[in-house]
CSV table of C-alpha atoms and ligand atoms in Angstrom, one decimal:
chain,number,residue,atom,x,y,z
A,1,UNK,CA,-9.1,2.2,-32.6
A,2,UNK,CA,-7.8,5.2,-30.7
A,3,UNK,CA,-9.3,8.6,-30.5
A,4,UNK,CA,-7.0,10.4,-28.0
A,5,UNK,CA,-8.2,13.9,-28.9
A,6,UNK,CA,-11.9,13.0,-28.7
A,7,UNK,CA,-11.2,11.3,-25.3
A,8,UNK,CA,-9.5,14.3,-24.0
A,9,UNK,CA,-12.3,16.6,-25.1
A,10,UNK,CA,-14.8,14.3,-23.6
A,11,UNK,CA,-12.9,14.2,-20.3
A,12,UNK,CA,-12.6,18.0,-20.3
A,13,UNK,CA,-16.3,18.5,-20.9
A,14,UNK,CA,-17.2,15.9,-18.3
A,15,UNK,CA,-15.0,17.7,-15.7
A,16,UNK,CA,-16.5,21.1,-16.7
A,17,UNK,CA,-20.0,19.6,-16.3
A,18,UNK,CA,-19.2,18.3,-12.8
A,19,UNK,CA,-18.8,21.1,-10.4
A,20,UNK,CA,-16.1,20.4,-7.8
A,21,UNK,CA,-14.4,17.6,-9.7
A,22,UNK,CA,-11.8,19.5,-11.6
A,23,UNK,CA,-10.5,21.7,-8.8
A,24,UNK,CA,-11.2,19.3,-6.0
A,25,UNK,CA,-7.9,17.6,-5.4
A,26,UNK,CA,-6.8,18.1,-1.8
A,27,UNK,CA,-3.4,19.9,-1.7
A,28,UNK,CA,-2.1,17.2,0.7
A,29,UNK,CA,-2.6,14.5,-2.0
A,30,UNK,CA,0.8,15.5,-3.6
A,31,UNK,CA,2.5,15.2,-0.2
A,32,UNK,CA,0.9,11.8,0.4
A,33,UNK,CA,2.0,10.6,-3.0
A,34,UNK,CA,5.6,11.7,-2.5
A,35,UNK,CA,5.7,9.8,0.8
A,36,UNK,CA,4.3,6.7,-0.9
A,37,UNK,CA,7.0,7.1,-3.6
A,38,UNK,CA,9.7,7.3,-1.0
A,39,UNK,CA,8.4,4.3,0.9
A,40,UNK,CA,8.0,2.0,-2.1
A,41,UNK,CA,11.1,3.4,-3.9
A,42,UNK,CA,13.2,2.3,-0.9
A,43,UNK,CA,11.6,-1.0,0.2
A,44,UNK,CA,11.1,-2.6,-3.2
A,45,UNK,CA,14.7,-2.3,-4.5
A,46,UNK,CA,16.0,-3.4,-1.1
A,47,UNK,CA,13.8,-6.4,-1.1
A,48,UNK,CA,14.8,-7.4,-4.6
A,49,UNK,CA,18.6,-7.0,-4.0
A,50,UNK,CA,18.5,-8.8,-0.7
A,51,UNK,CA,16.7,-11.7,-2.2
A,52,UNK,CA,19.2,-11.8,-5.0
A,53,UNK,CA,22.3,-11.5,-2.8
A,54,UNK,CA,21.3,-13.3,0.4
A,55,UNK,CA,18.2,-15.3,-0.4
A,56,UNK,CA,14.5,-15.0,0.6
A,57,UNK,CA,14.9,-16.0,4.2
A,58,UNK,CA,17.3,-13.1,4.8
A,59,UNK,CA,14.9,-10.8,2.9
A,60,UNK,CA,12.1,-11.5,5.4
A,61,UNK,CA,13.9,-9.0,7.6
A,62,UNK,CA,13.5,-6.3,5.0
A,63,UNK,CA,9.7,-6.6,5.0
A,64,UNK,CA,9.5,-7.3,8.7
A,65,UNK,CA,12.0,-4.7,10.1
A,66,UNK,CA,13.1,-2.3,7.5
A,67,UNK,CA,9.7,-1.5,6.0
A,68,UNK,CA,8.1,-0.7,9.4
A,69,UNK,CA,11.2,1.2,10.5
A,70,UNK,CA,11.1,3.3,7.3
A,71,UNK,CA,7.4,4.0,7.9
A,72,UNK,CA,8.2,5.1,11.5
A,73,UNK,CA,11.1,7.3,10.2
A,74,UNK,CA,8.9,9.0,7.6
A,75,UNK,CA,6.2,9.6,10.3
A,76,UNK,CA,8.8,11.2,12.6
A,77,UNK,CA,10.2,13.3,9.8
A,78,UNK,CA,7.0,14.6,8.4
A,79,UNK,CA,4.3,14.4,11.1
A,80,UNK,CA,2.2,12.2,8.9
A,81,UNK,CA,1.3,8.8,10.3
A,82,UNK,CA,2.5,6.1,7.8
A,83,UNK,CA,1.7,2.4,8.0
A,84,UNK,CA,0.7,-0.7,6.1
A,85,UNK,CA,-2.6,-2.5,6.3
A,86,UNK,CA,-4.1,-5.6,4.7
A,87,UNK,CA,-7.4,-7.6,4.7
A,88,UNK,CA,-5.3,-10.7,5.3
A,89,UNK,CA,-2.5,-9.3,7.6
A,90,UNK,CA,0.7,-11.1,8.2
A,91,UNK,CA,1.5,-8.9,11.1
A,92,UNK,CA,-1.7,-9.2,13.0
A,93,UNK,CA,-0.9,-6.4,15.4
A,94,UNK,CA,0.4,-3.7,13.1
A,95,UNK,CA,-1.5,-4.3,9.9
A,96,UNK,CA,-5.1,-4.5,11.1
A,97,UNK,CA,-7.2,-2.1,9.1
A,98,UNK,CA,-9.7,0.2,10.8
A,99,UNK,CA,-13.2,0.6,9.3
A,100,UNK,CA,-12.3,3.3,6.8
A,101,UNK,CA,-9.2,1.4,5.7
A,102,UNK,CA,-11.1,-1.8,5.3
A,103,UNK,CA,-13.6,-0.1,3.1
A,104,UNK,CA,-10.9,1.3,0.8
A,105,UNK,CA,-9.1,-2.1,0.7
A,106,UNK,CA,-12.3,-3.8,-0.3
A,107,UNK,CA,-12.8,-1.2,-3.1
A,108,UNK,CA,-9.2,-1.6,-4.3
A,109,UNK,CA,-9.6,-5.4,-4.4
A,110,UNK,CA,-12.8,-5.1,-6.5
A,111,UNK,CA,-11.3,-2.5,-8.8
A,112,UNK,CA,-8.2,-4.7,-9.3
A,113,UNK,CA,-10.5,-7.7,-10.1
A,114,UNK,CA,-12.1,-5.5,-12.8
A,115,UNK,CA,-8.6,-5.0,-14.3
A,116,UNK,CA,-7.6,-1.6,-13.0
A,117,UNK,CA,-3.8,-1.4,-12.7
A,118,UNK,CA,-2.4,-1.3,-9.1
A,119,UNK,CA,-0.8,2.1,-9.3
A,120,UNK,CA,-4.2,3.7,-10.1
A,121,UNK,CA,-5.7,2.3,-6.9
A,122,UNK,CA,-5.5,5.0,-4.4
A,123,UNK,CA,-7.9,7.2,-2.6
A,124,UNK,CA,-7.7,10.3,-0.4
A,125,UNK,CA,-10.4,12.1,1.6
A,126,UNK,CA,-10.9,14.0,4.8
A,127,UNK,CA,-12.2,11.6,7.5
A,128,UNK,CA,-13.3,13.1,10.9
A,129,UNK,CA,-11.4,16.3,10.2
A,130,UNK,CA,-8.1,14.5,9.1
A,131,UNK,CA,-6.9,14.0,5.6
A,132,UNK,CA,-6.3,10.3,4.9
A,133,UNK,CA,-4.8,8.6,1.9
A,134,UNK,CA,-4.2,5.1,0.8
A,135,UNK,CA,-2.2,3.5,-2.0
A,136,UNK,CA,-2.8,-0.1,-2.9
A,137,UNK,CA,0.2,-2.5,-3.1
A,138,UNK,CA,-0.3,-5.0,-5.9
A,139,UNK,CA,1.4,-8.3,-5.9
A,140,UNK,CA,4.4,-8.4,-8.3
A,141,UNK,CA,6.6,-11.3,-9.1
A,142,UNK,CA,9.0,-10.7,-6.2
A,143,UNK,CA,6.2,-10.7,-3.7
A,144,UNK,CA,5.2,-14.2,-4.6
A,145,UNK,CA,8.4,-15.5,-2.9
A,146,UNK,CA,6.8,-14.8,0.5
A,147,UNK,CA,3.1,-14.1,-0.3
A,148,UNK,CA,2.4,-16.5,-3.2
A,149,UNK,CA,0.9,-20.0,-3.4
A,150,UNK,CA,4.0,-22.2,-3.4
A,151,UNK,CA,6.6,-20.9,-0.9
A,152,UNK,CA,9.9,-22.5,-0.4
A,153,UNK,CA,9.9,-24.7,2.7
A,154,UNK,CA,12.7,-22.8,4.5
A,155,UNK,CA,10.9,-19.5,3.8
A,156,UNK,CA,7.5,-20.9,4.9
A,157,UNK,CA,9.1,-22.1,8.1
A,158,UNK,CA,10.7,-18.8,8.9
A,159,UNK,CA,7.5,-17.0,8.3
A,160,UNK,CA,5.5,-19.4,10.5
A,161,UNK,CA,8.1,-18.9,13.2
A,162,UNK,CA,7.7,-15.2,13.4
A,163,UNK,CA,4.0,-15.0,12.3
A,164,UNK,CA,2.2,-18.1,13.6
A,165,UNK,CA,-1.2,-16.4,12.7
A,166,UNK,CA,0.0,-15.5,9.2
A,167,UNK,CA,-2.8,-15.1,6.6
A,168,UNK,CA,-0.8,-13.4,3.9
A,169,UNK,CA,-0.1,-16.3,1.5
A,170,UNK,CA,-1.9,-17.7,-1.5
A,171,UNK,CA,-1.8,-14.4,-3.5
A,172,UNK,CA,-1.8,-14.3,-7.3
A,173,UNK,CA,0.0,-11.8,-9.5
A,174,UNK,CA,-1.9,-8.5,-9.7
A,175,UNK,CA,-4.0,-9.1,-6.6
A,176,UNK,CA,-3.9,-6.5,-3.9
A,177,UNK,CA,-1.6,-7.5,-1.0
A,178,UNK,CA,-2.5,-4.5,1.1
A,179,UNK,CA,-2.0,-0.7,1.1
A,180,UNK,CA,0.2,2.0,2.5
A,181,UNK,CA,-2.0,4.1,4.7
A,182,UNK,CA,-1.3,7.7,5.6
A,183,UNK,CA,-2.9,10.3,7.8
A,184,UNK,CA,-1.9,13.9,7.6
A,185,UNK,CA,-0.8,15.8,10.7
A,186,UNK,CA,-3.6,17.8,12.4
A,187,UNK,CA,-3.8,21.2,10.9
A,188,UNK,CA,-2.6,24.2,12.8
A,189,UNK,CA,-3.6,26.7,10.2
A,190,UNK,CA,-5.9,27.0,7.2
A,191,UNK,CA,-9.3,25.5,6.6
B,1,HEC,C1,11.2,-12.0,1.8
B,1,HEC,C2,9.8,-12.2,2.1
B,1,HEC,C3,8.8,-11.1,1.6
B,1,HEC,C4,8.7,-10.6,0.4
B,1,HEC,C5,9.5,-11.0,-0.9
B,1,HEC,C6,7.6,-9.7,0.4
B,1,HEC,N1,7.1,-9.6,1.7
B,1,HEC,FE1,5.6,-8.5,2.3
B,1,HEC,N2,5.8,-9.1,4.2
B,1,HEC,C7,6.8,-10.0,4.6
B,1,HEC,C8,6.8,-10.1,6.0
B,1,HEC,C9,7.7,-10.9,6.9
B,1,HEC,C10,5.8,-9.2,6.5
B,1,HEC,C11,5.4,-8.8,7.9
B,1,HEC,C12,5.9,-7.5,8.2
B,1,HEC,C13,5.7,-6.9,9.6
B,1,HEC,O1,5.9,-7.7,10.6
B,1,HEC,O2,5.2,-5.8,9.7
B,1,HEC,C14,5.2,-8.6,5.3
B,1,HEC,C15,4.2,-7.7,5.3
B,1,HEC,C16,3.7,-7.0,4.2
B,1,HEC,C17,2.7,-6.0,4.2
B,1,HEC,C18,2.0,-5.4,5.5
B,1,HEC,C19,0.7,-6.0,5.8
B,1,HEC,C20,0.9,-7.3,6.6
B,1,HEC,O3,0.3,-8.3,6.0
B,1,HEC,O4,1.5,-7.4,7.6
B,1,HEC,C21,2.4,-5.6,3.0
B,1,HEC,C22,1.4,-4.6,2.5
B,1,HEC,C23,3.3,-6.4,2.1
B,1,HEC,N3,4.1,-7.3,2.9
B,1,HEC,C24,3.4,-6.3,0.8
B,1,HEC,C25,4.4,-6.9,0.0
B,1,HEC,C26,4.6,-6.6,-1.4
B,1,HEC,C27,3.7,-5.7,-2.2
B,1,HEC,C28,5.7,-7.3,-1.8
B,1,HEC,C29,6.3,-7.4,-3.2
B,1,HEC,C30,6.7,-6.1,-3.7
B,1,HEC,C31,6.1,-8.1,-0.6
B,1,HEC,N4,5.4,-7.8,0.4
B,1,HEC,C32,7.2,-9.0,-0.7
B,1,HEC,C33,7.6,-10.8,3.8
B,1,HEC,C34,7.8,-10.5,2.5
């Protein structure tokens, strides 16, 4: 059964009863979300079309070169720092989470295990005076080609060649592969 009106009323009263919750969204959250959208909106279609047109080995380059290059480009353009992290990194140099990132990744994984959908798994807060935001990246069908349990031998070999310490395989659909992590530029004005 569905009681949308009741649910909305309940949500409104809960928000009203919880000071700070309703109006507490950091203005930089919207900016972080639009950066995430640009990143995912570029990388995912490129990955899918490259796999379709040139095969998965060629597509490794998309995740290995294009994704980090786009993160760098977005960082340069906006002053935000943009990267990717994981609890089981493939790129052991670039994707190592710091303490705060690790904590969020562990929470995302627990929430995903409880059935919360991937796109809901994000979190932003001010940490040591800087606004930080993370958006989880759930494993979808296309990701299994390179992060799943049974990987084509040629793909597995190419991955091993570039990432001898790879830990980023064995994932199931819906698990959290990692997250996009953003840090806002230091503030020159305002609170
Ligand atoms: C064609 C192979 C391939 C596919 C498909 C693929 N990845 Fe990757 N993925 C890689 C490679 C290679 C890296 C290492 C990138 C680097 O060197 O920074 C990587 C790295 C990552 C990282 C950064 C953290 C880390 O472990 O280094 C995340 C997050 C990630 N992939 C998520 C995904 C998601 C989500 C999908 C599906 C939408 C996906 N990948 C599909 C090959 C792939």
